[in-house]
XYZ file of C-alpha atoms in Angstrom:
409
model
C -12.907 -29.182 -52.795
C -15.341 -30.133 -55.614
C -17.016 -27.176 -57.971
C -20.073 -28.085 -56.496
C -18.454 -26.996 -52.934
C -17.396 -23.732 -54.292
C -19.587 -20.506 -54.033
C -20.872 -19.082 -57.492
C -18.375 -16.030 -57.176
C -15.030 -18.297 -56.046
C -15.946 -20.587 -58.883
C -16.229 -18.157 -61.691
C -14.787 -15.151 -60.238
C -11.384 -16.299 -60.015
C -11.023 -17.121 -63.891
C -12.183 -14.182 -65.117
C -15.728 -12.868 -66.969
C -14.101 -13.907 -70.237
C -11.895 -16.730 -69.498
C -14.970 -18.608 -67.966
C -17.403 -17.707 -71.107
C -15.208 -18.635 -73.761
C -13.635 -21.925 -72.226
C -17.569 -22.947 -71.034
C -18.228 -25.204 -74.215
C -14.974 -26.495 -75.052
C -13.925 -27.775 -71.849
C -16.953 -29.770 -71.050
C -17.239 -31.225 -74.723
C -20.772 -31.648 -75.107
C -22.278 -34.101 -77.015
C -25.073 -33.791 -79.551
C -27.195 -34.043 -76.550
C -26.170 -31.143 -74.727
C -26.071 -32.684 -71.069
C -24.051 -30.985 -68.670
C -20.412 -31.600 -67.887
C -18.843 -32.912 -63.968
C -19.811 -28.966 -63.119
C -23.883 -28.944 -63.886
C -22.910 -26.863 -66.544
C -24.802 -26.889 -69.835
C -23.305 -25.214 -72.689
C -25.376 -21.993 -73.308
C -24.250 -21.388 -77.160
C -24.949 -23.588 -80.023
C -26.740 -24.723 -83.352
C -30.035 -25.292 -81.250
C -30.826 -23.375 -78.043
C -30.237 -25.539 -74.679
C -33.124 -26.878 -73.109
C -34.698 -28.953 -76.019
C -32.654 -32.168 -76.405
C -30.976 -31.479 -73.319
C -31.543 -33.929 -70.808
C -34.522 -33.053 -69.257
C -34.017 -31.659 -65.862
C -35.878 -32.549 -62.669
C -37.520 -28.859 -62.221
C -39.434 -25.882 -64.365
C -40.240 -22.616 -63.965
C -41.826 -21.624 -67.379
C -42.877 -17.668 -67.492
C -45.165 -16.215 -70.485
C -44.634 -12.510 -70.620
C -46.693 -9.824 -72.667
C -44.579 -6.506 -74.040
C -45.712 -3.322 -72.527
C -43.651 -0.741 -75.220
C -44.016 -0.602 -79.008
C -40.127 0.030 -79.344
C -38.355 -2.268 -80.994
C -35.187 -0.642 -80.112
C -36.317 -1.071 -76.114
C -37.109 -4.919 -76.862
C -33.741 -5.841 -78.624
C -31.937 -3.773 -75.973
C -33.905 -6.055 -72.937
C -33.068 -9.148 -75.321
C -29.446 -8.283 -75.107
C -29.324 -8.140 -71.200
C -31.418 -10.756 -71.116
C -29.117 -13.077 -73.108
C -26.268 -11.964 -70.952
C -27.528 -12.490 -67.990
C -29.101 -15.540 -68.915
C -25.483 -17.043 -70.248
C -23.587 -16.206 -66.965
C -26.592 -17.686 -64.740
C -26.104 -20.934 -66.556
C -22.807 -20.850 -65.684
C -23.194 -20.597 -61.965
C -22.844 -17.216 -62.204
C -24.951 -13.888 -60.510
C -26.607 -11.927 -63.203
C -23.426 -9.082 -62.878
C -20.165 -9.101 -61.620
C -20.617 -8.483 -57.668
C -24.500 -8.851 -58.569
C -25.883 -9.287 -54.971
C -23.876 -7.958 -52.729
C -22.930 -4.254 -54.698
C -19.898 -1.979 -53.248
C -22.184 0.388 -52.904
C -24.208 -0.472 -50.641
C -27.109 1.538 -50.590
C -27.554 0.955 -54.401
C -30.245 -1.905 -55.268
C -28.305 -5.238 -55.716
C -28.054 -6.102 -59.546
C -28.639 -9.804 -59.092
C -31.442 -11.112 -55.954
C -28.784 -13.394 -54.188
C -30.911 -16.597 -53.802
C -28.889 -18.313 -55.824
C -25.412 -17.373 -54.609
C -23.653 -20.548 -53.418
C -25.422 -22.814 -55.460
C -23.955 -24.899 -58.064
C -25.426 -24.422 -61.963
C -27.675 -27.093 -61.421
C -28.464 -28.085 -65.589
C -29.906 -24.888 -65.485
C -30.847 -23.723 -68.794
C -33.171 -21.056 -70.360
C -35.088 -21.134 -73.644
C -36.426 -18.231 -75.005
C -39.878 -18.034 -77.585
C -42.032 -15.365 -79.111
C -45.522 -15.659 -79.618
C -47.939 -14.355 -82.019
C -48.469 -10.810 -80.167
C -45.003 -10.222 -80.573
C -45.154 -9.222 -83.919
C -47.895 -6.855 -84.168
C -46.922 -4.760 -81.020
C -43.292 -4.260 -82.734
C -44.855 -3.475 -86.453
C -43.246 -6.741 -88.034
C -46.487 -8.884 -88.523
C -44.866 -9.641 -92.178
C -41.988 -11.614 -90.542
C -44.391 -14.073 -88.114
C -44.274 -17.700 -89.758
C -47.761 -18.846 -90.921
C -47.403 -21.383 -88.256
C -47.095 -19.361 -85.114
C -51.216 -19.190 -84.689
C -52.772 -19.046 -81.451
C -53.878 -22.811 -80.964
C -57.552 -23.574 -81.656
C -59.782 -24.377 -78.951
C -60.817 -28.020 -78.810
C -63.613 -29.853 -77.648
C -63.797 -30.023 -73.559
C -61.022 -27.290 -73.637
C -61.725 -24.775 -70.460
C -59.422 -22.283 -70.943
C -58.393 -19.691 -68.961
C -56.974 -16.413 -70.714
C -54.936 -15.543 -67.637
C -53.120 -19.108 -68.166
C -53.131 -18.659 -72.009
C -51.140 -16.997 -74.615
C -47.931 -14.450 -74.508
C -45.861 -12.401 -76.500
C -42.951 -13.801 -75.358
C -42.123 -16.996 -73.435
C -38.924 -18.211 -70.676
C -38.615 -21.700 -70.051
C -35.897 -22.392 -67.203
C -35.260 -26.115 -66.942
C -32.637 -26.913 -63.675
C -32.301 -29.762 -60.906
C -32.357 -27.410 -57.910
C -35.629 -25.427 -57.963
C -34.389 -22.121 -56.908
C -31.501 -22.228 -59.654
C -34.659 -22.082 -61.990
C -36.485 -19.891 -59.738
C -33.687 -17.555 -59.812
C -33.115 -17.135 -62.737
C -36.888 -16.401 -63.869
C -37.172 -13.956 -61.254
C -34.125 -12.138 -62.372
C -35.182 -11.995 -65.965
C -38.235 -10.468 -64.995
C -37.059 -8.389 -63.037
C -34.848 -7.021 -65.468
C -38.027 -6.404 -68.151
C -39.626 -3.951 -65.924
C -40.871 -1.231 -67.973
C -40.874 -3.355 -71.738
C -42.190 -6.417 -70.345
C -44.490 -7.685 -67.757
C -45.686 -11.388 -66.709
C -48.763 -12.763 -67.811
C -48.962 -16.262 -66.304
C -46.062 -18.471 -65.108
C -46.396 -22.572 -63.749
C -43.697 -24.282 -61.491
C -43.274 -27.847 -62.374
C -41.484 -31.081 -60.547
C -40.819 -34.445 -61.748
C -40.380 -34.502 -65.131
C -42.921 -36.431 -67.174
C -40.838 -37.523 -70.077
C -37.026 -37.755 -71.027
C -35.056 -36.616 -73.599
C -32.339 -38.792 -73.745
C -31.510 -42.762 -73.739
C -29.618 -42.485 -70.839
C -32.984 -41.275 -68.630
C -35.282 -43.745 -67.452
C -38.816 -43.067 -67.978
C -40.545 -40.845 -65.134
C -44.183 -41.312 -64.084
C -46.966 -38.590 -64.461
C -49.459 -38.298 -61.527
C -51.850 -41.030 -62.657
C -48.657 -43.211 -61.837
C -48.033 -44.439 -65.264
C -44.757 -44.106 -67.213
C -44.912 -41.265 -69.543
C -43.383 -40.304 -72.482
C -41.942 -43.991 -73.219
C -41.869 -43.333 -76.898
C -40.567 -39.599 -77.092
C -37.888 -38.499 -79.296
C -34.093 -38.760 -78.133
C -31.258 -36.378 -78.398
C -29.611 -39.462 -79.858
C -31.781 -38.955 -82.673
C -30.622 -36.397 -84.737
C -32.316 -37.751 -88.193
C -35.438 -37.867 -86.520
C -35.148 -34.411 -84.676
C -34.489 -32.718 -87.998
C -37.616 -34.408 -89.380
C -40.277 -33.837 -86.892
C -38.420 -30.520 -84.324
C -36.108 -28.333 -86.007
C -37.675 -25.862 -88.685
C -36.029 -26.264 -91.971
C -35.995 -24.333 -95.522
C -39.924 -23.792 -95.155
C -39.576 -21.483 -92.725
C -38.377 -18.131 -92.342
C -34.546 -16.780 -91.963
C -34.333 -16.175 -88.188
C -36.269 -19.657 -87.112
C -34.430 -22.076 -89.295
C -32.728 -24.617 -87.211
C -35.193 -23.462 -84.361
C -38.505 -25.018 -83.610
C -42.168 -24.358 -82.155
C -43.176 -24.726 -78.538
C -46.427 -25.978 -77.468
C -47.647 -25.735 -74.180
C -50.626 -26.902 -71.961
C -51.963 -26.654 -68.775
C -53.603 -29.987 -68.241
C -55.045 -29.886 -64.879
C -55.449 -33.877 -63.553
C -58.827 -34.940 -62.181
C -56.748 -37.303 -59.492
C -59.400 -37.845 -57.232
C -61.560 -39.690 -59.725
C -58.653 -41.699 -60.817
C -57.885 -42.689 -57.755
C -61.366 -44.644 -57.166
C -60.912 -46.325 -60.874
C -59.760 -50.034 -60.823
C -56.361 -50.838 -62.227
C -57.887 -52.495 -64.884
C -59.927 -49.969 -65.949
C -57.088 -47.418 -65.461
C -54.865 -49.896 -68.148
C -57.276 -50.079 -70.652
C -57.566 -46.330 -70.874
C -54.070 -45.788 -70.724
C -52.817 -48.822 -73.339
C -50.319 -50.062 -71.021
C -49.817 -51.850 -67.320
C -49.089 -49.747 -64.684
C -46.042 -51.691 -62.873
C -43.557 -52.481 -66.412
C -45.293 -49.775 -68.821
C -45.536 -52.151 -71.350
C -47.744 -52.154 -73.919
C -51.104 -54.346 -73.201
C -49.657 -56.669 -76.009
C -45.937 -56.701 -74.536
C -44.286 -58.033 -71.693
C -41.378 -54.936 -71.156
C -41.788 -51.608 -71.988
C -40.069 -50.675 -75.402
C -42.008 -53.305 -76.864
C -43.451 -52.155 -79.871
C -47.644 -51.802 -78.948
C -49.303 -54.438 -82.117
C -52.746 -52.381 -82.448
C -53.750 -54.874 -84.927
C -54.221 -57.522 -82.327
C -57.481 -58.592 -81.032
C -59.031 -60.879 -78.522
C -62.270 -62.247 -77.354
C -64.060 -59.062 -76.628
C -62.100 -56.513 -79.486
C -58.942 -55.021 -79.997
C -56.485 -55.731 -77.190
C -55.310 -51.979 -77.160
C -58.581 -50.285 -76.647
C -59.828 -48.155 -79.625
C -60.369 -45.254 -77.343
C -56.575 -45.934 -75.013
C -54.722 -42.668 -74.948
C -51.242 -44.792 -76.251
C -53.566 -45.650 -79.246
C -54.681 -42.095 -80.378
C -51.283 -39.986 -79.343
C -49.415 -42.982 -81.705
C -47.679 -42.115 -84.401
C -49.726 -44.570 -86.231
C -52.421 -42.632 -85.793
C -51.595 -39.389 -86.897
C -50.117 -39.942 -90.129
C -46.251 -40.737 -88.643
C -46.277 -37.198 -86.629
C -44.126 -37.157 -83.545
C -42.995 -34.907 -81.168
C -40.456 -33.780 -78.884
C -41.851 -34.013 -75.223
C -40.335 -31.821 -71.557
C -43.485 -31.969 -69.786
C -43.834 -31.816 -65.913
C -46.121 -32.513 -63.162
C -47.333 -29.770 -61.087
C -49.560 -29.681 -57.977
C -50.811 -25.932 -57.145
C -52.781 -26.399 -53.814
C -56.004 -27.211 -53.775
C -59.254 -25.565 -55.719
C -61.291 -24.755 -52.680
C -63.228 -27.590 -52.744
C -60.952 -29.992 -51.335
C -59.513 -30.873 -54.868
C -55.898 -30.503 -55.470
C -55.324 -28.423 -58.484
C -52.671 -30.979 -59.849
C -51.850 -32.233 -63.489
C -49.129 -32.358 -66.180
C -47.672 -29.181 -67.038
C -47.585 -30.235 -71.412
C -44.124 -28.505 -73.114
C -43.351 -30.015 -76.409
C -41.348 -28.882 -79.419
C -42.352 -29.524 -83.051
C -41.651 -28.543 -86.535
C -45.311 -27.524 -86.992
C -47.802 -27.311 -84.727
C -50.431 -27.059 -87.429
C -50.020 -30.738 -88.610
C -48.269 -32.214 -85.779
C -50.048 -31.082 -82.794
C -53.303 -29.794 -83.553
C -54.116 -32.816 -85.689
C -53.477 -34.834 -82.600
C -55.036 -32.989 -79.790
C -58.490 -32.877 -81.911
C -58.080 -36.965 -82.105
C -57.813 -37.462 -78.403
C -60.201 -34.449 -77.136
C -62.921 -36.011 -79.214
C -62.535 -39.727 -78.903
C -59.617 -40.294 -76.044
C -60.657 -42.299 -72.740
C -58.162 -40.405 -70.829
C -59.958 -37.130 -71.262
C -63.283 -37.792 -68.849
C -60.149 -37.245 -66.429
C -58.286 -34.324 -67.547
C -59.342 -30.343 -68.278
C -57.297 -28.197 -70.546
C -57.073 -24.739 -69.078
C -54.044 -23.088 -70.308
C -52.606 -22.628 -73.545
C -49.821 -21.471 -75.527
C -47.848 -21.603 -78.712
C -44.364 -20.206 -79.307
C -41.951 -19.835 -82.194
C -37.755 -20.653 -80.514
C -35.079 -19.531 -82.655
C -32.404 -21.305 -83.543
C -28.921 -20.827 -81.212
C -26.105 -18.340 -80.245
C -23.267 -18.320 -82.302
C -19.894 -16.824 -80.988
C -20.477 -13.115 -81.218
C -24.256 -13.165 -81.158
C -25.409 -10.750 -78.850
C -29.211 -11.576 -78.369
C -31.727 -14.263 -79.169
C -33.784 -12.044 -82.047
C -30.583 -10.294 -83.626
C -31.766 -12.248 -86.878
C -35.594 -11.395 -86.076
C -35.614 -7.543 -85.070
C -32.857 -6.924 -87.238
C-alpha cells in the first residue's frame, strides 16, 4: 500500500517520534528548492524556513495573530509548542502522540482529528513577527528599521480588522484541510498569549516558485506571476529575498513578508473587451506573452512603438510592476486567489490574496506599489483593503527548539 494509503498514525507511528524526525530530511534529499519527496513531505528544518522557495502549493490558510500577554517567557514557551507541533504536522503527523483520539477519554483531545488519515499534503508553515511584537515584549531595540507598518497609498481602502499583526502563520498545502488543520491547531494552542486578528483562505495559486510549475491564472484570467523569482535561483534569491549582513542577528538568512488583500472588481472586468483587458494588462490573454512577443517568456521590448504610441501601454500593469521600472527591484511572489461570498450587493467579494517575500520592503515594495496605485490601468479594477508586513527568520537548525530562540533570547 502506498504512504499516501496509510493513516497519519500507521505511517509515522510505527517508526517512532524520533526515528521519523531525524530521518525526515535525509531520506527525501531535498533540493535547493525544497519540494516535497514521493510522501508530500517537505522538509521542515533548514537554512531558510519552508514555504518560500518551496513549490508553491495549490491552497492557503494565512492567520495574523495579535499577543494578548506581555511575557516573554509565555511567548517563547507557545513558540516552542508551536514549532513542535508545527514539525510533526508537516510530517503527516497529529499535533501529539495519540493527539485525537486520547486514552483518556474524557480528557479534551490534544490534536482536532480533521486531519487524521490524510497524507502531508506539501504542507508547510511559515512563521513572521510584525511590528507590535516588539513593543508588547519590551524589545523595540531589536525590530529591524525595515519592519514598518506599510504606508497607505493612494485608492488604498483599508480595513484595520484585515490589517496588521503581531505575529503571522502562513500554511501553504495541496489538500485544504491539511492547511486548515494545522492553522486551527496552532491557534488553538495560543489561547491565553495569543488571539487571531484576521485570517484569508486562498485557492489556486497565482504565481509559482519553481521552473518546474507552469504559470497559474489570477481571476481576471491572465497568467500571473510569469516573471517571478525561482527556487532555481539562488544568486538572485540572495540578492533581492534573503536578509543579509544589513540586518540584524536573528533575521539574517530570513526575509520580509508582504501581504495584501486585493479584493477584484470582476464584474466590471467581465464587461471590458479583450482588447482593452490586454492593453491594461501588457500581455494576450490565451499565450501570456508579452504584446511585443509571440510565447510567453519572451522578454516584453518597452522601447517599441507603433502607430498610435508605445506598444506596451505606458499605464499596462506588466510595464509599471517591471523590474525596469523600479530601479532592477524584484520580488519573490506566493499569492492566491480567493473568493469570500458575495458583498451583499450581488458582488462577489473575490480577488488575489498578495504574499510576497523581499529583502526590503522599503525599497522593493513600497517603491512599487506607489508606481502602480498612482499611474497603473489595472487599479480602476482592484481595491486594497488589507494589509500587512512581517519580518521571517531564518530556519531550524538541528537542536533549535523554536522559531525566535535567536530573537527572544
Amino acid at each position: 500500500m502506498s504512504p499516501w494509503h496509510l493513516s497519519r498514525r500507521r505511517l509515522f507511528g510505527l517508526a517512532g517520534a524520533g526515528a521519523a524526525l531525524a530521518g525526515a530530511g535525509a531520506a527525501a534529499g531535498y533540493g535547493l528548492s525544497g519540494a516535497p519527496a514521493a510522501d508530500g513531505v517537505v522538509a521542515f528544518r533548514g537554512e531558510h524556513q519552508a514555504g518560500i522557495v518551496t513549490p508553491t502549493q495549490d491552497r492557503l490558510h494565512f492567520v495574523a495573530l495579535d499577543l494578548t500577554s506581555t511575557d516573554r517567557a509565555a511567548v517563547a514557551d507557545l513558540l516552542r509548542r508551536w514549532t513542535a507541533a508545527a514539525e510533526r504536522m508537516t510530517t503527516g503527523r497529529e499535533t501529539a502522540e495519540g493527539g485525537a483520539i486520547p486514552a483518556n477519554r474524557y480528557a479534551a483531545p490534544a490534536d482536532t482529528g480533521e486531519a487524521l488519515g490524510l497524507p502531508a499534503a506539501s504542507l508547510t508553515l511559515t512563521f513572521g513577527v510584525g511590528p507590535g511584537f516588539f513593543d508588547k515584549l519590551g524589545i523595540a531595540d531589536r525590530r529591524p528599521p525595515r519592519l514598518a507598518g506599510l504606508p497607505r497609498f493612494q485608492g488604498d481602502r483599508l480595513d484595520p480588522a484585515r490589517s496588521g499583526g503581531d505575529l503571522c502563520i502562513q500554511a501553504c498545502a495541496d489538500d485544504p484541510q491539511v492547511a486548515v488543520h494545522a492553522v486551527r491547531n496552532l491557534v488553538r494552542d495560543g489561547f491565553g498569549v495569543t488571539e487571531v486578528r484576521w485570517s484569508q483562505l486562498g485557492f489556486g495559486r497565482t504565481s509559482s516558485t519553481s521552473t518546474g510549475q507552469a504559470t497559474p491564472r489570477n481571476l481576471f484570467g491572465f497568467k500571473d506571476g510569469t516573471n517571478n523569482l525561482k527556487a532555481e535561483e539562488p544568486d538572485l534569491l540572495a540578492q533581492h529575498v534573503w536578509v543579509g549582513d544589513e540586518g540584524p542577528d536573528w533575521l539574517r538568512g530570513g526575509s520580509y513578508l508582504v501581504a495584501r488583500r486585493i479584493r477584484m472588481h470582476i464584474e466590471t472586468w467581465d464587461r471590458s473587451g479583450l482588447d482593452e483587458q490586454e492593453q491594461i494588462i501588457g500581455r494576450d490573454k490565451g499565450e501570456g506573452a508579452p504584446l511585443t512577443g509571440t510565447a510567453e517568456f519572451d522578454l516584453a521590448d518597452l522601447t517599441a512603438t507603433g502607430p498610435s504610441g508605445p506598444v506596451i501601454p505606458d499605464d499596462s500593469h506588466i510595464r509599471l510592476a517591471s523590474a525596469e521600472a523600479n530601479g532592477g527591484a524584484r520580488m519573490l511572489r506566493r499569492g492566491y486567489n480567493f473568493v469570500d461570498g458575495t458583498d451583499g450587493r450581488g458582488h462577489l467579494d473575490a480577488g488575489l490574496f498578495f504574499v510576497a517575500f523581499v529583502r526590503d520592503p522599503l525599497t522593493q515594495y513600497v517603491p512599487m506599489q506607489r508606481r502602480l496605485a498612482r499611474s497603473d490601468a489595472l487599479s480602476e479594477y482592484l481595491e486594497h483593503n488589507g494589509s500587512a508586513v512581517f519580518a521571517v527568520p531564518p530556519g531550524l537548525a538541528e537542536g533549535d527548539d523554536h522559531w525566535g530562540r535567536a530573537l527572544l533570547a
